[in-house]
Tab-separated table of C-alpha atoms in Angstrom:
chain	number	residue	atom	x	y	z
W	1	MET	CA	-0.009	-0.005	-0.010
W	2	SER	CA	2.805	2.419	0.788
W	3	SER	CA	4.450	2.207	-2.654
W	4	LEU	CA	1.292	3.115	-4.489
W	5	SER	CA	0.304	5.844	-2.079
W	6	ALA	CA	3.565	7.710	-2.409
W	7	THR	CA	3.439	7.240	-6.185
W	8	LEU	CA	0.036	8.790	-6.512
W	9	TYR	CA	0.861	11.661	-4.258
W	10	LEU	CA	3.925	12.488	-6.339
W	11	LEU	CA	1.555	12.971	-9.260
W	12	ARG	CA	-0.752	15.258	-7.324
W	13	PRO	CA	-0.707	18.882	-8.523
W	14	SER	CA	0.875	21.394	-6.168
W	15	LEU	CA	-1.674	22.848	-3.820
W	16	ALA	CA	-2.538	26.444	-4.478
W	17	PRO	CA	-2.226	28.891	-1.560
W	18	PRO	CA	-5.400	28.980	0.527
W	19	PRO	CA	-7.882	31.558	-0.819
W	20	PRO	CA	-8.981	34.446	1.407
W	21	SER	CA	-11.045	33.354	4.347
W	22	LEU	CA	-14.507	32.441	3.140
W	23	ARG	CA	-17.670	31.993	5.074
W	24	PHE	CA	-19.366	28.886	3.810
W	25	CYS	CA	-23.014	28.148	4.239
W	26	GLU	CA	-23.980	25.126	6.321
W	27	MET	CA	-23.350	22.212	4.015
W	28	ARG	CA	-26.464	20.791	2.622
W	29	ASN	CA	-28.353	22.092	5.614
W	30	SER	CA	-26.049	25.246	6.944
W	31	ALA	CA	-5.245	-8.689	11.812
W	32	SER	CA	-5.070	-11.560	9.583
W	33	SER	CA	-1.770	-12.405	7.910
W	34	TYR	CA	-1.205	-10.916	4.489
W	35	CYS	CA	1.440	-10.895	1.825
W	36	THR	CA	2.860	-7.492	2.759
W	37	SER	CA	4.044	-6.432	-0.687
W	38	ARG	CA	0.630	-7.120	-2.246
W	39	ARG	CA	-1.380	-5.500	0.562
W	40	LEU	CA	0.726	-2.389	0.715
W	41	ALA	CA	0.542	-1.743	-3.002
W	42	LEU	CA	-3.240	-2.001	-3.297
W	43	PHE	CA	-4.786	-0.402	-0.292
W	44	HIS	CA	-2.770	2.643	0.595
W	45	LEU	CA	-3.845	4.331	-2.630
W	46	GLY	CA	-2.467	7.772	-1.961
W	47	SER	CA	-2.899	8.213	1.767
W	48	ALA	CA	0.732	8.361	2.849
W	49	LEU	CA	2.386	11.634	2.003
W	50	PRO	CA	5.759	11.325	0.316
W	51	GLN	CA	8.269	11.689	3.097
W	52	SER	CA	10.298	14.155	1.022
W	53	GLN	CA	7.476	16.611	1.612
W	54	LEU	CA	7.188	15.802	5.279
W	55	LEU	CA	10.538	14.700	6.700
W	56	GLY	CA	13.218	16.033	4.390
W	57	ALA	CA	15.909	14.648	2.101
W	58	LYS	CA	16.356	11.303	3.878
W	59	ALA	CA	12.903	10.208	2.834
W	60	SER	CA	13.482	11.119	-0.792
W	61	GLU	CA	15.617	7.992	-1.077
W	62	LEU	CA	12.614	5.889	-0.033
W	63	LEU	CA	10.679	7.111	-3.041
W	64	ARG	CA	13.084	6.087	-5.767
W	65	GLY	CA	11.264	2.799	-6.232
W	66	GLU	CA	7.943	4.629	-6.468
W	67	ARG	CA	9.222	6.832	-9.294
W	68	ASN	CA	10.306	3.707	-11.137
W	69	THR	CA	6.782	2.437	-10.716
W	70	LEU	CA	5.481	5.497	-12.520
W	71	GLU	CA	7.723	4.828	-15.477
W	72	ALA	CA	6.677	1.174	-15.705
W	73	ALA	CA	2.924	1.654	-15.604
W	74	PRO	CA	2.366	2.884	-19.213
W	75	VAL	CA	4.329	-0.075	-20.561
W	76	ALA	CA	1.885	-2.519	-18.984
W	77	ASN	CA	-0.925	-0.620	-20.675
W	78	LEU	CA	0.322	-1.531	-24.176
W	79	ALA	CA	-0.917	-5.081	-23.813
W	80	GLN	CA	-4.421	-3.759	-23.410
W	81	ALA	CA	-4.515	-1.520	-26.488
W	82	GLY	CA	-7.473	-3.467	-27.819
W	83	THR	CA	-9.650	-2.509	-24.890
W	84	ALA	CA	-9.922	1.168	-25.892
W	85	ILE	CA	-13.494	2.381	-26.193
W	86	THR	CA	-15.028	5.157	-28.228
W	87	LYS	CA	-17.277	7.935	-27.029
W	88	GLU	CA	-20.144	6.189	-28.822
W	89	ASN	CA	-20.021	3.077	-26.654
W	90	ALA	CA	-18.356	4.487	-23.518
W	91	LEU	CA	-21.638	5.541	-21.883
W	92	GLU	CA	-23.173	2.105	-22.260
W	93	TRP	CA	-20.079	0.328	-20.967
W	94	VAL	CA	-19.722	2.598	-17.928
W	95	LYS	CA	-23.400	2.168	-17.155
W	96	ASN	CA	-23.082	-1.631	-17.110
W	97	ASP	CA	-19.771	-1.772	-15.250
W	98	LYS	CA	-20.068	-3.268	-11.748
W	99	ARG	CA	-18.952	-0.340	-9.648
W	100	ARG	CA	-19.204	0.535	-5.994
W	101	MET	CA	-17.443	2.937	-3.609
W	102	LEU	CA	-14.870	0.859	-1.690
W	103	HIS	CA	-13.282	3.267	0.792
W	104	VAL	CA	-12.400	6.881	1.401
W	105	VAL	CA	-8.805	7.728	2.286
W	106	TYR	CA	-7.494	10.561	4.479
W	107	ARG	CA	-4.670	11.412	6.863
W	108	VAL	CA	-4.775	11.856	10.636
W	109	GLY	CA	-2.331	13.132	13.253
W	110	ASP	CA	-2.840	10.524	15.991
W	111	LEU	CA	-4.078	7.121	14.848
W	112	ASN	CA	-4.842	5.761	18.328
W	113	LYS	CA	-6.832	8.842	19.284
W	114	THR	CA	-8.832	8.776	16.061
W	115	ILE	CA	-9.563	5.042	16.268
W	116	LYS	CA	-10.802	5.526	19.854
W	117	PHE	CA	-13.128	8.345	18.739
W	118	TYR	CA	-14.520	6.426	15.776
W	119	THR	CA	-15.164	3.224	17.712
W	120	GLU	CA	-16.463	4.764	20.958
W	121	CYS	CA	-18.298	7.797	19.607
W	122	LEU	CA	-19.291	6.901	16.049
W	123	GLY	CA	-19.836	3.181	16.584
W	124	MET	CA	-17.432	1.983	13.913
W	125	LYS	CA	-15.448	-1.253	14.109
W	126	LEU	CA	-11.698	-1.483	13.646
W	127	LEU	CA	-11.471	-3.889	10.697
W	128	ARG	CA	-7.691	-4.058	10.450
W	129	ARG	CA	-4.599	-2.092	11.292
W	130	ARG	CA	-0.917	-2.257	10.478
W	131	ASP	CA	2.345	-0.413	11.048
W	132	ILE	CA	4.905	-0.069	8.244
W	133	PRO	CA	8.060	1.331	9.949
W	134	GLU	CA	10.213	0.995	6.814
W	135	GLU	CA	7.859	3.366	5.052
W	136	GLN	CA	7.281	5.610	8.082
W	137	TYR	CA	3.516	5.258	8.365
W	138	SER	CA	0.689	3.323	9.992
W	139	ASN	CA	-2.862	2.923	8.804
W	140	ALA	CA	-6.207	1.488	9.832
W	141	PHE	CA	-9.504	0.568	8.183
W	142	LEU	CA	-12.739	1.196	10.090
W	143	GLY	CA	-16.397	0.881	9.172
W	144	TYR	CA	-19.774	-0.602	9.918
W	145	GLY	CA	-19.293	-3.855	7.982
W	146	PRO	CA	-16.701	-5.926	6.113
W	147	GLU	CA	-14.727	-4.356	3.286
W	148	ASP	CA	-15.997	-6.817	0.697
W	149	SER	CA	-19.496	-5.345	0.993
W	150	ASN	CA	-19.338	-2.037	2.855
W	151	PHE	CA	-17.946	1.428	2.313
W	152	VAL	CA	-15.193	2.072	4.898
W	153	VAL	CA	-12.643	4.702	5.927
W	154	GLU	CA	-8.884	4.274	5.561
W	155	LEU	CA	-6.933	6.377	8.050
W	156	THR	CA	-3.223	7.017	7.616
W	157	TYR	CA	-0.718	8.329	10.141
W	158	ASN	CA	2.622	9.501	8.720
W	159	TYR	CA	5.377	9.335	11.308
W	160	GLY	CA	6.118	12.702	12.851
W	161	VAL	CA	3.168	14.530	11.269
W	162	ASP	CA	0.533	15.419	13.845
W	163	LYS	CA	-1.525	17.938	11.925
W	164	TYR	CA	-2.870	18.424	8.397
W	165	ASN	CA	-4.528	21.250	6.509
W	166	ILE	CA	-8.007	20.054	5.668
W	167	GLY	CA	-8.486	22.995	3.332
W	168	THR	CA	-11.696	24.662	2.193
W	169	GLY	CA	-12.746	22.131	-0.439
W	170	PHE	CA	-13.507	19.113	1.734
W	171	GLY	CA	-16.954	19.294	3.328
W	172	HIS	CA	-17.974	16.375	5.524
W	173	PHE	CA	-18.639	12.683	5.908
W	174	GLY	CA	-22.228	11.588	6.548
W	175	ILE	CA	-23.397	8.876	8.939
W	176	ASP	CA	-26.926	7.505	9.299
W	177	VAL	CA	-27.972	7.062	12.951
W	178	GLU	CA	-31.225	6.007	14.583
W	179	ASP	CA	-31.263	8.823	17.177
W	180	VAL	CA	-29.225	11.944	16.529
W	181	SER	CA	-29.803	13.408	20.002
W	182	LYS	CA	-28.541	10.289	21.766
W	183	SER	CA	-25.539	10.119	19.463
W	184	VAL	CA	-24.672	13.706	20.224
W	185	GLU	CA	-25.011	13.127	23.983
W	186	LEU	CA	-22.584	10.207	23.746
W	187	ILE	CA	-20.089	12.179	21.698
W	188	LYS	CA	-20.213	15.068	24.200
W	189	ALA	CA	-19.727	12.622	27.099
W	190	LYS	CA	-16.600	11.304	25.383
W	191	GLY	CA	-15.220	14.808	24.882
W	192	GLY	CA	-16.167	15.172	21.231
W	193	LYS	CA	-16.803	18.543	19.626
W	194	VAL	CA	-20.357	19.265	18.457
W	195	THR	CA	-20.509	22.006	15.817
W	196	ARG	CA	-24.238	21.833	15.120
W	197	GLU	CA	-26.770	20.769	17.716
W	198	PRO	CA	-29.545	18.341	16.678
W	199	GLY	CA	-32.322	19.914	14.665
W	200	PRO	CA	-34.180	19.745	11.339
W	201	ASP	CA	-32.357	20.291	8.100
W	202	LYS	CA	-33.362	23.091	5.773
W	203	SER	CA	-36.002	20.945	4.121
W	204	GLY	CA	-37.434	20.082	7.535
W	205	SER	CA	-37.505	16.400	6.656
W	206	THR	CA	-34.434	15.089	8.512
W	207	ILE	CA	-32.952	15.691	11.940
W	208	ILE	CA	-29.249	16.307	11.688
W	209	ALA	CA	-26.242	17.355	13.793
W	210	SER	CA	-22.550	17.949	13.036
W	211	VAL	CA	-19.505	16.880	15.009
W	212	GLU	CA	-15.756	17.064	14.498
W	213	ASP	CA	-13.272	14.248	14.925
W	214	PRO	CA	-9.889	14.863	16.647
W	215	ASP	CA	-8.355	16.107	13.400
W	216	GLY	CA	-11.146	18.511	12.549
W	217	TYR	CA	-12.912	16.408	9.896
W	218	THR	CA	-16.646	17.055	10.070
W	219	PHE	CA	-19.182	14.253	10.380
W	220	GLU	CA	-22.832	15.014	9.687
W	221	LEU	CA	-25.201	12.732	11.603
W	222	LEU	CA	-28.526	12.063	9.872
W	223	GLU	CA	-31.495	10.542	11.673
W	224	ARG	CA	-32.760	7.910	9.282
W	225	GLY	CA	-33.064	4.647	11.162
W	226	PRO	CA	-31.252	1.366	10.395
W	227	SER	CA	-29.198	1.391	7.208
W	228	PRO	CA	-27.110	-1.225	5.348
W	229	GLU	CA	-24.533	1.531	4.763
W	230	PRO	CA	-24.351	3.853	7.806
W	231	LEU	CA	-21.268	5.571	6.374
W	232	CYS	CA	-23.402	7.225	3.740
W	233	GLN	CA	-21.827	10.386	2.343
W	234	VAL	CA	-18.638	12.137	1.294
W	235	MET	CA	-19.210	15.828	0.598
W	236	LEU	CA	-16.827	17.800	-1.611
W	237	ARG	CA	-17.122	21.350	-2.935
W	238	VAL	CA	-16.883	22.001	-6.675
W	239	GLY	CA	-16.541	25.071	-8.811
W	240	ASP	CA	-19.103	24.157	-11.482
W	241	LEU	CA	-21.887	21.844	-10.383
W	242	ASP	CA	-23.326	21.062	-13.807
W	243	ARG	CA	-19.862	20.189	-15.082
W	244	ALA	CA	-19.243	17.933	-12.074
W	245	ILE	CA	-22.607	16.186	-12.428
W	246	ASN	CA	-21.986	15.548	-16.129
W	247	PHE	CA	-18.532	14.151	-15.427
W	248	TYR	CA	-19.591	11.786	-12.653
W	249	LYS	CA	-22.594	10.572	-14.671
W	250	LYS	CA	-20.642	9.856	-17.841
W	251	ALA	CA	-17.133	9.015	-16.672
W	252	PHE	CA	-17.959	7.362	-13.337
W	253	GLY	CA	-21.377	5.932	-14.223
W	254	MET	CA	-23.036	7.483	-11.183
W	255	GLU	CA	-26.692	8.456	-11.055
W	256	LEU	CA	-27.920	11.908	-10.154
W	257	LEU	CA	-30.036	10.978	-7.172
W	258	ARG	CA	-31.073	14.411	-6.031
W	259	LYS	CA	-30.298	18.063	-6.683
W	260	ARG	CA	-31.400	21.007	-4.582
W	261	ASP	CA	-30.834	24.750	-4.776
W	262	TYR	CA	-30.947	27.140	-1.803
W	263	PRO	CA	-30.701	30.636	-3.260
W	264	GLU	CA	-31.293	32.210	0.146
W	265	TYR	CA	-28.124	30.523	1.364
W	266	LYS	CA	-26.336	30.852	-1.966
W	267	TYR	CA	-25.490	27.233	-2.627
W	268	THR	CA	-26.667	24.181	-4.592
W	269	TYR	CA	-25.887	20.542	-3.962
W	270	ALA	CA	-26.257	17.269	-5.848
W	271	LEU	CA	-26.139	13.678	-4.633
W	272	MET	CA	-24.409	11.197	-6.936
W	273	GLY	CA	-24.124	7.450	-6.418
W	274	TYR	CA	-24.489	3.856	-7.609
W	275	GLY	CA	-27.905	3.233	-6.152
W	276	PRO	CA	-30.579	4.645	-3.819
W	277	GLU	CA	-29.102	6.817	-1.067
W	278	ASP	CA	-30.837	4.810	1.668
W	279	LYS	CA	-28.869	1.712	0.657
W	280	ASN	CA	-25.621	3.031	-0.835
W	281	PRO	CA	-22.940	5.615	-0.025
W	282	VAL	CA	-23.194	8.770	-2.088
W	283	LEU	CA	-20.958	11.590	-3.221
W	284	GLU	CA	-22.431	14.939	-2.269
W	285	LEU	CA	-21.199	17.775	-4.515
W	286	THR	CA	-21.755	21.332	-3.304
W	287	TYR	CA	-21.453	24.560	-5.300
W	288	ASN	CA	-21.263	27.832	-3.366
W	289	TYR	CA	-22.390	30.741	-5.525
W	290	GLY	CA	-19.464	32.557	-7.135
W	291	ILE	CA	-16.709	30.279	-5.837
W	292	THR	CA	-14.912	28.338	-8.543
W	293	ASP	CA	-11.769	27.110	-6.798
W	294	TYR	CA	-10.890	25.699	-3.367
W	295	ASP	CA	-7.800	24.872	-1.353
W	296	LYS	CA	-7.813	21.078	-1.055
W	297	GLY	CA	-5.269	20.985	1.754
W	298	ASN	CA	-3.222	17.834	2.366
W	299	GLY	CA	-5.530	15.873	4.680
W	300	TYR	CA	-8.220	14.371	2.469
W	301	ALA	CA	-6.841	12.045	-0.227
W	302	GLN	CA	-9.413	10.221	-2.398
W	303	ILE	CA	-12.170	7.695	-2.869
W	304	ALA	CA	-11.446	4.175	-4.189
W	305	ILE	CA	-13.996	2.637	-6.583
W	306	GLY	CA	-14.293	-0.923	-7.868
W	307	THR	CA	-14.479	-1.641	-11.597
W	308	ASP	CA	-14.501	-4.661	-13.909
W	309	ASP	CA	-11.923	-3.109	-16.246
W	310	VAL	CA	-9.447	-0.368	-15.253
W	311	TYR	CA	-8.380	0.131	-18.873
W	312	LYS	CA	-11.863	0.937	-20.120
W	313	SER	CA	-12.492	3.001	-16.995
W	314	ALA	CA	-9.434	5.122	-17.795
W	315	GLU	CA	-10.543	5.570	-21.405
W	316	ALA	CA	-13.992	6.759	-20.333
W	317	ILE	CA	-12.487	9.170	-17.807
W	318	LYS	CA	-10.291	10.750	-20.464
W	319	LEU	CA	-13.178	10.964	-22.940
W	320	TYR	CA	-15.273	12.952	-20.485
W	321	GLY	CA	-12.837	15.488	-19.142
W	322	GLY	CA	-10.895	13.668	-16.431
W	323	LYS	CA	-7.116	13.457	-16.095
W	324	ILE	CA	-5.343	10.143	-15.666
W	325	VAL	CA	-2.510	10.525	-13.137
W	326	LEU	CA	-1.616	6.828	-13.012
W	327	GLU	CA	-1.994	4.859	-16.246
W	328	PRO	CA	-4.078	1.672	-15.929
W	329	GLY	CA	-2.265	-1.605	-15.509
W	330	PRO	CA	-1.023	-4.188	-13.021
W	331	LEU	CA	1.227	-2.807	-10.314
W	332	PRO	CA	4.843	-3.863	-10.846
W	333	GLY	CA	5.591	-6.982	-8.876
W	334	ILE	CA	1.938	-7.847	-8.249
W	335	ASN	CA	-1.163	-8.542	-10.310
W	336	THR	CA	-3.529	-5.921	-8.940
W	337	LYS	CA	-4.708	-3.605	-11.683
W	338	ILE	CA	-5.559	0.015	-10.893
W	339	THR	CA	-5.753	3.468	-12.406
W	340	ALA	CA	-5.994	6.901	-10.769
W	341	CYS	CA	-7.554	10.105	-12.032
W	342	LEU	CA	-8.511	13.666	-11.226
W	343	ASP	CA	-11.980	15.074	-11.874
W	344	PRO	CA	-12.395	18.517	-13.483
W	345	ASP	CA	-12.069	20.135	-9.996
W	346	GLY	CA	-8.902	18.212	-9.151
W	347	TRP	CA	-10.433	15.703	-6.730
W	348	LYS	CA	-8.658	12.350	-6.970
W	349	SER	CA	-10.222	8.885	-7.306
W	350	VAL	CA	-8.644	5.447	-7.737
W	351	PHE	CA	-10.305	2.597	-9.672
W	352	VAL	CA	-9.425	-0.918	-8.550
W	353	ASP	CA	-10.108	-4.143	-10.470
W	354	ASN	CA	-12.988	-5.960	-8.740
W	355	VAL	CA	-11.552	-9.454	-9.050
W	356	ASP	CA	-8.114	-8.334	-7.859
W	357	PHE	CA	-9.670	-6.473	-4.954
W	358	MET	CA	-11.487	-9.573	-3.724
W	359	LYS	CA	-8.289	-11.639	-4.006
W	360	GLU	CA	-6.514	-9.081	-1.844
W	361	LEU	CA	-9.157	-9.497	0.862
W	362	GLU	CA	-8.726	-13.280	1.006
């Protein structure tokens, strides 16, 4: 996992300086044994920052192998030249591809503290955890169900880095709960920070509250009753909502589940996903009137998505305005096929071969 993560981060565009302070409206409503080399390459997917950016010149030497990986990836793609698709059949292929959101990746400053908060306050389970001292990082996967069927979070702690800039572009994660008020009481009792007390959303149809984890990532609690996917949302801000909707529909094969405009609060949001929002995680895209660019910080990393064919996925992404930052193909030394891309706003996603993913979980 570490090799791939550093590789992808090296390809990430330099972050622009944070824009002037902006007042944003309330979003939407204000350890089994593994083959180490194989596991590391697949799952880290961009979460460990390259140590050259964090710890100086010594770590640059650790990344030489990752740079070689970048050079090797396009070569592997030549064997799949026949899989290229045209714009005429891309939409149909993407629509029929078996896709689902696998996990969301981000960085934290104290892994033990964050795991404690997520398990005790948010009710998640620690699915697995590992420490990779030779690569100077540790990570953990947490969620409400097994990784082969549920959307989960991947937390990464980079040695010696206790704080990250979340930026202005990341919005929140959403969690379905049966009783928002009780959840908030528990979080307060455990010392958690509540940033929005329980109350109806702007539509008046759902009781919500907002809390912050130890690193300042916001979680929106939604009172909806039992759900097969309690970890239900990732909200990101975009500079052109119609452009973003079109991209995620055509290149990612997501459905537009809902779109709502709040002119009195000067924002519009859209929910995108691979099925009904009461049964599947969704991507919530928010456009704040007049704001076309955001500081993405260095905390949030990306979402990983399963696909039947990373080569065709990459072709469709390029056809519809995305940028491939890691050419599709098997990772050197292992058989797992992936590709990585940026959407028109610069948000990164990684596509992972479905069959390879399931093998990695065995």
